[in-house]
Structures are given as C-alpha cells and as structure tokens.
Amino acid sequence: MLTQAIELFEGVALRTNPERAIRLLGSLPASMIDAMRRARFRRTMLRAANHSSFYRDQFRKRGIDPRRIDHPSELGDFYTTGDDLRAFGAEQFLTGHADTAFETTGTTSPLPKTIFFSREELATMGRITAIWLYLLGLRRDDRILSAFDCSFWVSPAVLRAGLEYLKCFHVEAGKIDPQLFYERARTYRPTVIFGEPSWMIRLSEIAERYGVWPVKFLWAGGENLSESGRISVEQVWSAPLYLNYGQTESFGALGAECKLKKGYHRNDLYFFFELDNVDAEGYGEVIYTTLARDVMPLIRYRSNDVARLIEEPCECGVFAGRMGKVRARCDEMVVCGMGNVGPWVFDEVLRDISGISSEWQVFIKHESYCDAVELHVETLNGSALPQFRDAVLLNLRNRFPDFWKNHEMRLYELRVIPCTHGTLRNGRKLQRVIDQRDMSR
Ligand SMILES: [Zn+2]
C-alpha cells in the first residue's frame, strides 16, 4: 500500500516539469525509495518467473522460489549474461508484448544481442533523460544536433523520447563524418551536441581549426573517454562535456554525470546495482537488475564492465548514488575509437592472409587524444609489409564496414606491426587484446 502510494507520487513527479520533478523525487526519504525498489524487484521476479521461459527454468533448476527473494543479492551465484541472451535467444526472456527492439553489437562474439522494449518503457526512459538534461541546463529554447548512430542503437531513440518531453528544436545527423557534420551544423548553430566520445574529439579538432560557435554543453556516451580527451574538447568549445554510461541491455543510461563530473549518478529508481569480484580498491564487475521493465526484464545482468560504486552523497545534492568511470571490460573486449572490438574482429581481419602465423596480439593505446590500434602479427618468411598492410585494410573494409567507417573518419589509427615468428606467446594463453589506455588521466 505504501509502495503504491510512493509509486503514484513518483509517477506524478515525473510528469510535472523537470525542475519540480527533481525537487519532488529528492524530497522522498531514502527508506521510502528503498521500499519502492524492493517492491519493484519482487514484482520483476514474479513476472520473470511467470512469463519468461529462461527465468522460469533457471529458477526451477536452482530451487529458487521467487516469492521468497527480496533483493538480487539473495540469488546466490545466479546471474544473467550476454552469452545467455545469445544462446537462449531474446524471446526466452520476454514477459510482455514488445513494440520495438534494439541491438547491441558483438563483444566477445560477432552475433548481436537483441533486446525488446515497449513504447511505454521508451517514454519513461525519455522522461528520466529529459529531467537529467534539464538539470544540466538544457532548456526549451536550445537547439540540439545529434550525431548518435541510428542503426539499431538505442541511444538516439531514448534521446528523441526525452526531447519530446522538453520540446527543444532537434536535428538528427546520424553518425556522419565529423567534417561533414561540422559544415552542416553551421546552418543550425546547435547549442548542445550529442555524439560518441571519439567522434566528439574529431569534431572538436575540426572546430578548433575552423572556428566555434557558442555551445552550452556537449554530451557523449557509448564508450569511455580519457580525462585529457575531455579537457581538449572542453577547451575548444569553452563548454563542459558530460558523459553518461549505459548499455543497450539497460535501455540507455544507467548513470549520467552531473555538473560536477565526479562519477555517474546512477538511476537508482529503476535499477539495483551490485558489484562482483571486487578487488582491494573496491572495483568489481557491475551487475544490474532492471526494476521497471515489463517486456524483457534482466535479473542480475553481468555488464562485463569494471567500475566502483560510490555511496557518499555528491556535493550537487542529487539523491541518487554514483558509479565511477569504467576501468576495463572483464573480457578482452575493448570499446575504443575503432568501435566495440574483441579478438573475433582481428581473427576475421587476418583471415585468408597468407604469410602469417596464427599468433597475433593487439594493443590499444591512447595518443594525442586519439586511440591507436596496434596489430602485432607474427609473419612467416619475412612477408613484405606494404602488401600485408594493404591486405589487412582490404579485409577491414570488406568485412567490417562500421569499423572501416570509423577509420575513414580518423577516429583511430590502425598500425600493422610484423613480428618474428615465435616471439608473441610467452605463456600458455596469449591475451589477444590488451587495453593500455589510462582513462584516469
Ligand atoms: Zn552530483
């Protein structure tokens, strides 16, 4: 009964203007928010057990009685993984009627993961996004230009839903070449620009050369960004660059920065966050449980991202807890200027090239605000480098149009470095992709 009253209050708060919504939600005592989240979790558990064949089977197999579980931490070693989504298929997770779907591109596998949603969920996430953008200073008279990639990606859809609520002028460029974006943006003189971090850096380099116009802030999401990269963008535009963290599985932002930029404020209303395999510094794999998803809830979903959770209140006064920047991926998957790359990408790029061994290793480096992807490959009989490099580029172009597009946009530099046969592997297992970037600087 109390929970229903709080949810009603929350629903009303979210439908008022953003300023009042933040004030109203912030006025709720922490104990009430916690009670509401637990009630939502219990509802999610029952819904999953009753309607999703994956969860029903898993719970039965493990002897989990969903009626007795009050918090995800009571589920022992049960988790949902990206491999589960691929292996069982998204349909097995469905608990309601889907209106739309988005996809997350391959991480450890070339197979995309499909995630289903309803329009109502899209509208709710849009409202949350709108409230957050308002907090950062976005107002109705702002002009927005977005370069988010519209192909199967959830972020532009969530942004569009949020802007319908804020009713700002909005033009969707899609992820086009930053030079072209820059030229066409001059017509609109956007006060707020949305894009992926490595794309934003290229745009800012162009703007530094050809001139800027007044911008209120820039907003980037979809991959990590070093602090030096952020500063370079902010200096060009004399405006802050805010980051957000999310996954397609979470339906957009799990957290976003406030004006203080000291970690992502988590969306604690709609997710339970946990950490697994926590190290001495408090970093572990981020695990989240969706609390307000009716179509495809995810229970204890392994994000594969390593970060820490921050519970101390932020000086900005917003009630939600925070999450630090993502330090690494749990596997060898790396999100960089090239895109979401993992060992399978380079296996495929090197496939059919003669004169090389099966041993290769990739180092992702960060140099002068741009990612460098160094592909070290063992060659046989001293293969000629120029031919070898051309073959790699040809395969990249033919087999990975998205990564090739980012290469054409100079979002990263690809280096091909031949090595003597037998020099790469010094242990039983060769770590294929090594991220050497330090995102704390
Ligand atoms: Zn804050």
Short mmCIF file of C-alpha atoms and ligand atoms in Angstrom, two decimals:
data_model
loop_
_atom_site.label_atom_id
_atom_site.label_comp_id
_atom_site.label_asym_id
_atom_site.label_seq_id
_atom_site.Cartn_x
_atom_site.Cartn_y
_atom_site.Cartn_z
CA MET A 1 0.00 0.00 0.00
CA LEU A 2 2.78 2.40 1.00
CA THR A 3 4.76 1.35 -2.06
CA GLN A 4 1.79 2.02 -4.32
CA ALA A 5 1.48 5.49 -2.83
CA ILE A 6 5.18 6.18 -3.43
CA GLU A 7 4.97 4.91 -6.99
CA LEU A 8 1.97 7.11 -7.60
CA PHE A 9 3.92 10.04 -6.19
CA GLU A 10 6.89 9.18 -8.43
CA GLY A 11 4.62 8.90 -11.47
CA VAL A 12 3.12 12.32 -10.77
CA ALA A 13 6.56 13.81 -10.09
CA LEU A 14 7.93 12.50 -13.39
CA ARG A 15 5.03 14.06 -15.25
CA THR A 16 5.44 17.55 -13.82
CA ASN A 17 8.07 19.91 -15.17
CA PRO A 18 11.67 18.67 -14.79
CA GLU A 19 12.60 21.20 -12.09
CA ARG A 20 9.69 20.19 -9.87
CA ALA A 21 10.29 16.50 -10.63
CA ILE A 22 13.85 16.69 -9.28
CA ARG A 23 12.67 18.55 -6.17
CA LEU A 24 9.81 16.14 -5.50
CA LEU A 25 11.88 12.99 -6.03
CA GLY A 26 14.69 14.42 -3.89
CA SER A 27 12.22 15.02 -1.06
CA LEU A 28 11.48 11.29 -0.70
CA PRO A 29 13.28 9.76 2.28
CA ALA A 30 15.87 7.11 1.34
CA SER A 31 13.92 4.45 3.23
CA MET A 32 10.85 5.06 1.06
CA ILE A 33 12.86 4.85 -2.15
CA ASP A 34 14.40 1.61 -0.92
CA ALA A 35 10.97 0.17 -0.09
CA MET A 36 9.74 1.07 -3.56
CA ARG A 37 12.76 -0.51 -5.25
CA ARG A 38 12.31 -3.73 -3.29
CA ALA A 39 8.64 -3.87 -4.21
CA ARG A 40 9.55 -3.34 -7.86
CA PHE A 41 12.17 -6.05 -7.60
CA ARG A 42 9.68 -8.54 -6.15
CA ARG A 43 7.28 -7.71 -8.97
CA THR A 44 10.06 -8.20 -11.53
CA MET A 45 10.95 -11.59 -10.05
CA LEU A 46 7.35 -12.81 -10.21
CA ARG A 47 6.85 -11.50 -13.71
CA ALA A 48 10.05 -13.20 -14.89
CA ALA A 49 9.15 -16.49 -13.18
CA ASN A 50 5.61 -16.47 -14.63
CA HIS A 51 6.26 -15.33 -18.19
CA SER A 52 9.91 -15.85 -19.22
CA SER A 53 10.82 -19.42 -20.04
CA PHE A 54 14.51 -18.70 -19.39
CA TYR A 55 13.95 -17.41 -15.85
CA ARG A 56 11.26 -19.97 -15.04
CA ASP A 57 13.62 -22.84 -15.98
CA GLN A 58 16.61 -21.31 -14.25
CA PHE A 59 14.74 -20.68 -11.01
CA ARG A 60 13.30 -24.19 -11.03
CA LYS A 61 16.69 -25.77 -11.76
CA ARG A 62 18.32 -23.86 -8.92
CA GLY A 63 15.50 -24.28 -6.43
CA ILE A 64 14.87 -20.52 -6.27
CA ASP A 65 11.42 -19.57 -5.01
CA PRO A 66 10.83 -16.09 -6.50
CA ARG A 67 8.27 -15.26 -3.79
CA ARG A 68 10.95 -15.52 -1.12
CA ILE A 69 13.56 -13.29 -2.75
CA ASP A 70 13.64 -9.69 -1.57
CA HIS A 71 16.89 -8.46 -3.12
CA PRO A 72 19.15 -9.63 -6.00
CA SER A 73 21.96 -10.38 -3.54
CA GLU A 74 19.82 -13.26 -2.21
CA LEU A 75 20.13 -15.09 -5.53
CA GLY A 76 23.48 -16.70 -4.74
CA ASP A 77 25.55 -17.39 -7.84
CA PHE A 78 22.71 -16.85 -10.29
CA TYR A 79 23.41 -14.23 -12.94
CA THR A 80 22.18 -13.42 -16.43
CA THR A 81 24.93 -12.99 -19.03
CA GLY A 82 25.23 -11.70 -22.57
CA ASP A 83 26.01 -15.28 -23.61
CA ASP A 84 22.64 -16.35 -22.15
CA LEU A 85 20.90 -13.76 -24.34
CA ARG A 86 22.68 -15.12 -27.40
CA ALA A 87 22.43 -18.80 -26.55
CA PHE A 88 18.76 -18.88 -25.50
CA GLY A 89 17.53 -16.07 -27.73
CA ALA A 90 15.79 -12.89 -26.62
CA GLU A 91 12.31 -14.45 -26.97
CA GLN A 92 13.01 -16.68 -23.98
CA PHE A 93 13.31 -13.56 -21.82
CA LEU A 94 10.06 -11.94 -22.96
CA THR A 95 7.47 -11.25 -20.28
CA GLY A 96 5.18 -8.97 -22.26
CA HIS A 97 4.31 -7.59 -25.67
CA ALA A 98 7.26 -5.95 -27.44
CA ASP A 99 6.79 -2.84 -29.59
CA THR A 100 10.40 -2.39 -30.61
CA ALA A 101 13.88 -3.88 -30.40
CA PHE A 102 17.43 -2.63 -30.39
CA GLU A 103 20.66 -4.49 -30.82
CA THR A 104 24.00 -4.44 -29.17
CA THR A 105 26.92 -5.14 -31.46
CA GLY A 106 29.26 -8.05 -30.92
CA THR A 107 31.53 -8.08 -27.95
CA THR A 108 33.11 -11.46 -27.49
CA SER A 109 31.08 -12.76 -30.40
CA PRO A 110 30.08 -11.40 -33.82
CA LEU A 111 26.43 -12.22 -33.02
CA PRO A 112 24.43 -9.17 -31.92
CA LYS A 113 22.18 -9.37 -28.89
CA THR A 114 18.56 -8.34 -29.34
CA ILE A 115 16.72 -6.52 -26.58
CA PHE A 116 12.97 -5.93 -26.73
CA PHE A 117 11.08 -2.96 -25.30
CA SER A 118 7.68 -1.31 -25.27
CA ARG A 119 6.87 2.24 -26.33
CA GLU A 120 5.77 2.97 -22.78
CA GLU A 121 9.22 1.98 -21.49
CA LEU A 122 10.78 4.21 -24.13
CA ALA A 123 8.62 7.13 -22.97
CA THR A 124 9.58 6.52 -19.32
CA MET A 125 13.31 6.41 -20.08
CA GLY A 126 12.82 9.54 -22.17
CA ARG A 127 11.28 11.34 -19.19
CA ILE A 128 14.21 10.39 -16.96
CA THR A 129 16.64 11.56 -19.65
CA ALA A 130 14.74 14.83 -20.02
CA ILE A 131 14.91 15.50 -16.29
CA TRP A 132 18.64 14.89 -16.33
CA LEU A 133 19.28 17.10 -19.36
CA TYR A 134 17.25 19.85 -17.68
CA LEU A 135 19.43 19.53 -14.62
CA LEU A 136 22.47 20.07 -16.85
CA GLY A 137 20.93 23.27 -18.18
CA LEU A 138 19.05 22.19 -21.31
CA ARG A 139 16.01 24.41 -21.92
CA ARG A 140 13.25 24.66 -24.46
CA ASP A 141 15.00 27.38 -26.48
CA ASP A 142 18.13 25.22 -27.01
CA ARG A 143 18.95 23.81 -30.44
CA ILE A 144 20.17 20.25 -30.48
CA LEU A 145 22.15 18.40 -33.11
CA SER A 146 22.77 14.72 -32.53
CA ALA A 147 25.35 12.52 -34.21
CA PHE A 148 24.34 9.32 -32.46
CA ASP A 149 24.41 6.29 -34.73
CA CYS A 150 20.77 5.48 -35.53
CA SER A 151 21.40 1.96 -36.80
CA PHE A 152 19.86 -0.47 -34.26
CA TRP A 153 21.24 1.67 -31.41
CA VAL A 154 19.02 2.60 -28.51
CA SER A 155 20.58 5.97 -27.55
CA PRO A 156 19.11 8.15 -30.34
CA ALA A 157 15.64 6.72 -29.63
CA VAL A 158 15.89 7.50 -25.91
CA LEU A 159 17.18 10.98 -26.68
CA ARG A 160 14.33 11.62 -29.10
CA ALA A 161 11.82 10.48 -26.45
CA GLY A 162 13.40 12.83 -23.92
CA LEU A 163 13.37 15.80 -26.27
CA GLU A 164 9.69 15.32 -26.98
CA TYR A 165 9.20 15.99 -23.30
CA LEU A 166 11.49 19.04 -23.29
CA LYS A 167 10.21 20.19 -26.69
CA CYS A 168 13.52 21.60 -27.95
CA PHE A 169 14.50 22.07 -31.57
CA HIS A 170 16.26 18.86 -32.60
CA VAL A 171 18.01 17.70 -35.76
CA GLU A 172 19.31 14.17 -36.19
CA ALA A 173 22.53 13.99 -38.21
CA GLY A 174 23.32 10.35 -37.55
CA LYS A 175 26.93 9.29 -37.18
CA ILE A 176 28.39 11.04 -40.20
CA ASP A 177 31.92 12.21 -40.90
CA PRO A 178 32.79 14.93 -38.34
CA GLN A 179 33.97 17.27 -41.14
CA LEU A 180 30.63 16.98 -42.91
CA PHE A 181 28.79 17.33 -39.60
CA TYR A 182 30.76 20.49 -38.84
CA GLU A 183 29.93 22.08 -42.20
CA ARG A 184 26.23 21.27 -41.96
CA ALA A 185 25.99 22.13 -38.26
CA ARG A 186 26.86 25.75 -39.03
CA THR A 187 23.39 26.22 -40.50
CA TYR A 188 21.75 25.30 -37.20
CA ARG A 189 24.40 26.56 -34.79
CA PRO A 190 23.42 23.96 -32.19
CA THR A 191 23.77 24.95 -28.55
CA VAL A 192 24.01 21.31 -27.45
CA ILE A 193 25.74 18.50 -29.39
CA PHE A 194 25.36 14.76 -28.82
CA GLY A 195 27.81 12.13 -30.06
CA GLU A 196 30.21 9.35 -29.18
CA PRO A 197 33.41 10.40 -27.37
CA SER A 198 35.97 9.58 -30.09
CA TRP A 199 33.73 11.21 -32.69
CA MET A 200 33.40 14.30 -30.45
CA ILE A 201 37.18 14.60 -30.30
CA ARG A 202 37.47 14.60 -34.12
CA LEU A 203 34.70 17.19 -34.37
CA SER A 204 36.45 19.38 -31.84
CA GLU A 205 39.76 19.19 -33.72
CA ILE A 206 37.96 20.45 -36.82
CA ALA A 207 36.15 23.16 -34.85
CA GLU A 208 39.43 24.32 -33.36
CA ARG A 209 40.78 24.88 -36.86
CA TYR A 210 37.75 26.46 -38.48
CA GLY A 211 36.07 28.18 -35.57
CA VAL A 212 33.39 27.52 -32.96
CA TRP A 213 30.01 28.99 -32.10
CA PRO A 214 28.52 29.36 -28.61
CA VAL A 215 27.67 25.96 -27.14
CA LYS A 216 26.03 25.33 -23.77
CA PHE A 217 27.34 21.80 -23.32
CA LEU A 218 28.30 18.62 -25.14
CA TRP A 219 27.07 15.18 -24.23
CA ALA A 220 28.83 11.96 -25.08
CA GLY A 221 28.05 8.31 -24.47
CA GLY A 222 28.70 4.89 -25.88
CA GLU A 223 32.35 4.43 -24.94
CA ASN A 224 34.95 5.55 -22.43
CA LEU A 225 36.80 8.84 -22.68
CA SER A 226 40.07 9.82 -21.03
CA GLU A 227 40.09 12.98 -18.90
CA SER A 228 42.73 14.54 -21.19
CA GLY A 229 40.42 13.91 -24.14
CA ARG A 230 37.55 15.55 -22.28
CA ILE A 231 39.64 18.60 -21.43
CA SER A 232 40.73 19.02 -25.06
CA VAL A 233 37.08 19.09 -26.19
CA GLU A 234 36.04 21.47 -23.40
CA GLN A 235 38.86 23.89 -24.22
CA VAL A 236 37.87 24.10 -27.86
CA TRP A 237 34.22 24.86 -27.15
CA SER A 238 34.66 26.66 -23.81
CA ALA A 239 31.82 24.43 -22.62
CA PRO A 240 31.53 21.32 -20.45
CA LEU A 241 31.44 17.82 -21.93
CA TYR A 242 29.25 15.48 -19.87
CA LEU A 243 29.47 11.72 -20.11
CA ASN A 244 26.90 9.05 -19.50
CA TYR A 245 27.18 5.33 -19.02
CA GLY A 246 24.74 2.79 -20.35
CA GLN A 247 24.19 -0.34 -22.37
CA THR A 248 21.52 -1.33 -24.85
CA GLU A 249 20.51 -4.04 -22.38
CA SER A 250 19.83 -1.38 -19.75
CA PHE A 251 17.86 0.71 -22.25
CA GLY A 252 20.16 3.70 -22.35
CA ALA A 253 21.72 5.43 -19.42
CA LEU A 254 22.39 3.52 -16.23
CA GLY A 255 24.02 6.66 -14.99
CA ALA A 256 24.99 10.15 -16.08
CA GLU A 257 27.29 12.88 -14.84
CA CYS A 258 26.04 15.95 -13.03
CA LYS A 259 27.69 19.34 -13.49
CA LEU A 260 30.45 18.36 -11.04
CA LYS A 261 31.55 15.42 -13.24
CA LYS A 262 32.56 13.27 -10.29
CA GLY A 263 31.17 9.93 -11.43
CA TYR A 264 27.87 8.89 -12.99
CA HIS A 265 24.75 9.40 -10.89
CA ARG A 266 23.05 6.03 -11.01
CA ASN A 267 19.45 5.57 -11.99
CA ASP A 268 18.61 4.04 -8.61
CA LEU A 269 14.87 4.33 -9.18
CA TYR A 270 14.89 1.80 -12.00
CA PHE A 271 17.90 -0.42 -11.27
CA PHE A 272 19.51 -2.33 -8.45
CA PHE A 273 23.30 -2.19 -8.74
CA GLU A 274 25.74 -4.73 -7.33
CA LEU A 275 29.44 -5.49 -7.82
CA ASP A 276 31.03 -8.90 -8.26
CA ASN A 277 34.69 -9.97 -7.92
CA VAL A 278 35.55 -6.80 -6.04
CA ASP A 279 39.28 -6.05 -5.75
CA ALA A 280 41.15 -4.35 -2.92
CA GLU A 281 40.44 -0.92 -4.38
CA GLY A 282 36.70 -1.55 -4.48
CA TYR A 283 36.48 -2.15 -8.24
CA GLY A 284 34.38 -5.04 -9.50
CA GLU A 285 32.12 -6.09 -12.34
CA VAL A 286 28.96 -4.00 -12.39
CA ILE A 287 25.84 -6.15 -12.12
CA TYR A 288 22.42 -4.62 -12.56
CA THR A 289 18.83 -5.71 -12.21
CA THR A 290 16.08 -3.86 -14.03
CA LEU A 291 13.21 -2.80 -11.76
CA ALA A 292 10.73 -1.22 -14.15
CA ARG A 293 10.84 -3.27 -17.32
CA ASP A 294 7.72 -5.18 -18.31
CA VAL A 295 8.76 -6.56 -21.69
CA MET A 296 12.20 -8.03 -21.10
CA PRO A 297 13.43 -7.64 -17.52
CA LEU A 298 17.00 -8.61 -16.76
CA ILE A 299 17.86 -10.06 -13.38
CA ARG A 300 21.45 -9.71 -12.18
CA TYR A 301 22.78 -8.88 -15.61
CA ARG A 302 26.58 -9.03 -15.87
CA SER A 303 27.64 -5.79 -17.56
CA ASN A 304 31.17 -7.06 -18.17
CA ASP A 305 32.38 -3.57 -17.15
CA VAL A 306 34.64 -2.99 -14.18
CA ALA A 307 33.93 0.09 -12.06
CA ARG A 308 33.22 1.01 -8.45
CA LEU A 309 30.05 2.16 -6.76
CA ILE A 310 30.17 5.38 -4.76
CA GLU A 311 27.69 5.77 -1.94
CA GLU A 312 28.89 9.08 -0.40
CA PRO A 313 26.48 11.89 -1.32
CA CYS A 314 27.56 14.16 -4.16
CA GLU A 315 28.07 17.85 -3.44
CA CYS A 316 25.49 18.67 -6.13
CA GLY A 317 22.74 17.43 -3.79
CA VAL A 318 21.13 14.92 -6.17
CA PHE A 319 19.92 11.97 -4.12
CA ALA A 320 21.00 9.11 -6.43
CA GLY A 321 24.22 7.22 -5.66
CA ARG A 322 27.10 7.21 -8.11
CA MET A 323 29.25 4.88 -10.15
CA GLY A 324 32.85 5.63 -11.11
CA LYS A 325 34.18 5.59 -14.68
CA VAL A 326 34.53 2.18 -16.26
CA ARG A 327 38.06 0.98 -15.74
CA ALA A 328 38.07 -2.01 -18.06
CA ARG A 329 36.00 -4.70 -19.67
CA CYS A 330 36.04 -8.03 -17.95
CA ASP A 331 36.98 -9.93 -21.05
CA GLU A 332 39.21 -8.78 -23.85
CA MET A 333 36.53 -6.71 -25.38
CA VAL A 334 37.57 -3.10 -25.80
CA VAL A 335 35.46 -0.09 -26.64
CA CYS A 336 37.63 2.42 -28.47
CA GLY A 337 37.65 4.75 -31.45
CA MET A 338 37.53 1.73 -33.76
CA GLY A 339 34.28 0.56 -32.16
CA ASN A 340 33.41 -2.39 -29.91
CA VAL A 341 36.29 -4.68 -30.75
CA GLY A 342 37.30 -8.06 -29.42
CA PRO A 343 39.53 -10.89 -30.50
CA TRP A 344 36.99 -12.16 -33.02
CA VAL A 345 37.32 -8.92 -35.01
CA PHE A 346 41.05 -9.35 -35.57
CA ASP A 347 40.69 -13.06 -36.26
CA GLU A 348 38.37 -12.13 -39.07
CA VAL A 349 40.55 -9.26 -40.34
CA LEU A 350 43.55 -11.61 -40.61
CA ARG A 351 41.61 -14.49 -42.10
CA ASP A 352 42.85 -15.61 -45.57
CA ILE A 353 46.01 -13.52 -45.42
CA SER A 354 48.99 -15.59 -46.44
CA GLY A 355 52.46 -15.47 -44.93
CA ILE A 356 51.38 -15.07 -41.29
CA SER A 357 51.15 -17.43 -38.34
CA SER A 358 48.06 -17.77 -36.16
CA GLU A 359 49.73 -15.70 -33.46
CA TRP A 360 48.74 -12.09 -33.13
CA GLN A 361 48.14 -9.55 -30.39
CA VAL A 362 46.50 -6.15 -30.33
CA PHE A 363 47.45 -3.20 -28.15
CA ILE A 364 45.03 -0.33 -27.77
CA LYS A 365 46.90 2.86 -26.97
CA HIS A 366 45.84 6.41 -26.43
CA GLU A 367 47.95 9.01 -28.17
CA SER A 368 47.33 12.72 -28.65
CA TYR A 369 43.61 12.38 -27.94
CA CYS A 370 43.14 9.57 -30.44
CA ASP A 371 43.10 5.81 -29.99
CA ALA A 372 45.78 3.79 -31.77
CA VAL A 373 45.11 0.13 -32.53
CA GLU A 374 48.40 -1.71 -32.90
CA LEU A 375 48.09 -5.10 -34.51
CA HIS A 376 51.19 -7.20 -33.91
CA VAL A 377 51.30 -10.24 -36.17
CA GLU A 378 53.87 -12.97 -36.49
CA THR A 379 54.95 -13.27 -40.12
CA LEU A 380 56.47 -16.22 -41.87
CA ASN A 381 59.46 -15.96 -44.19
CA GLY A 382 59.68 -12.19 -43.91
CA SER A 383 56.44 -11.20 -45.72
CA ALA A 384 56.55 -7.76 -47.27
CA LEU A 385 54.94 -5.16 -45.01
CA PRO A 386 53.15 -2.92 -47.55
CA GLN A 387 51.31 -5.86 -49.13
CA PHE A 388 50.46 -7.25 -45.74
CA ARG A 389 49.10 -3.94 -44.52
CA ASP A 390 47.01 -3.49 -47.66
CA ALA A 391 45.51 -6.96 -47.18
CA VAL A 392 44.53 -6.10 -43.57
CA LEU A 393 42.90 -2.84 -44.67
CA LEU A 394 41.06 -4.56 -47.51
CA ASN A 395 39.63 -7.17 -45.15
CA LEU A 396 38.66 -4.48 -42.65
CA ARG A 397 36.82 -2.57 -45.35
CA ASN A 398 35.04 -5.62 -46.74
CA ARG A 399 34.20 -7.40 -43.51
CA PHE A 400 33.60 -4.58 -41.00
CA PRO A 401 32.01 -1.58 -42.71
CA ASP A 402 31.38 0.13 -39.34
CA PHE A 403 34.99 -0.13 -38.21
CA TRP A 404 36.11 0.95 -41.67
CA LYS A 405 33.83 3.98 -41.46
CA ASN A 406 35.44 4.98 -38.17
CA HIS A 407 38.86 4.50 -39.79
CA GLU A 408 37.86 6.76 -42.66
CA MET A 409 36.72 9.35 -40.12
CA ARG A 410 40.14 9.03 -38.46
CA LEU A 411 38.57 8.14 -35.11
CA TYR A 412 41.53 5.82 -34.57
CA GLU A 413 44.84 4.92 -36.13
CA LEU A 414 45.45 1.35 -37.24
CA ARG A 415 49.05 0.18 -37.20
CA VAL A 416 50.17 -3.18 -38.51
CA ILE A 417 53.43 -4.38 -36.98
CA PRO A 418 55.07 -7.60 -38.20
CA CYS A 419 56.92 -9.68 -35.60
CA THR A 420 59.30 -12.57 -35.85
CA HIS A 421 57.64 -15.94 -35.66
CA GLY A 422 57.57 -17.40 -32.14
CA THR A 423 58.02 -14.11 -30.26
CA LEU A 424 54.50 -13.18 -29.14
CA ARG A 425 53.46 -16.06 -26.93
CA ASN A 426 55.33 -16.48 -23.69
CA GLY A 427 52.72 -18.37 -21.73
CA ARG A 428 50.07 -20.99 -22.36
CA LYS A 429 47.46 -18.43 -23.16
CA LEU A 430 48.04 -15.38 -25.30
CA GLN A 431 46.00 -12.39 -24.25
CA ARG A 432 44.74 -11.21 -27.59
CA VAL A 433 43.56 -7.68 -26.91
CA ILE A 434 45.33 -5.50 -24.39
CA ASP A 435 43.95 -2.11 -23.50
CA GLN A 436 46.86 0.07 -22.47
CA ARG A 437 44.94 3.30 -22.18
CA ASP A 438 44.86 5.05 -18.84
CA MET A 439 41.44 6.62 -18.57
CA SER A 440 42.12 8.32 -15.24
CA ARG A 441 44.38 10.94 -16.78
ZN ZN B 1 26.41 15.16 -8.44
#
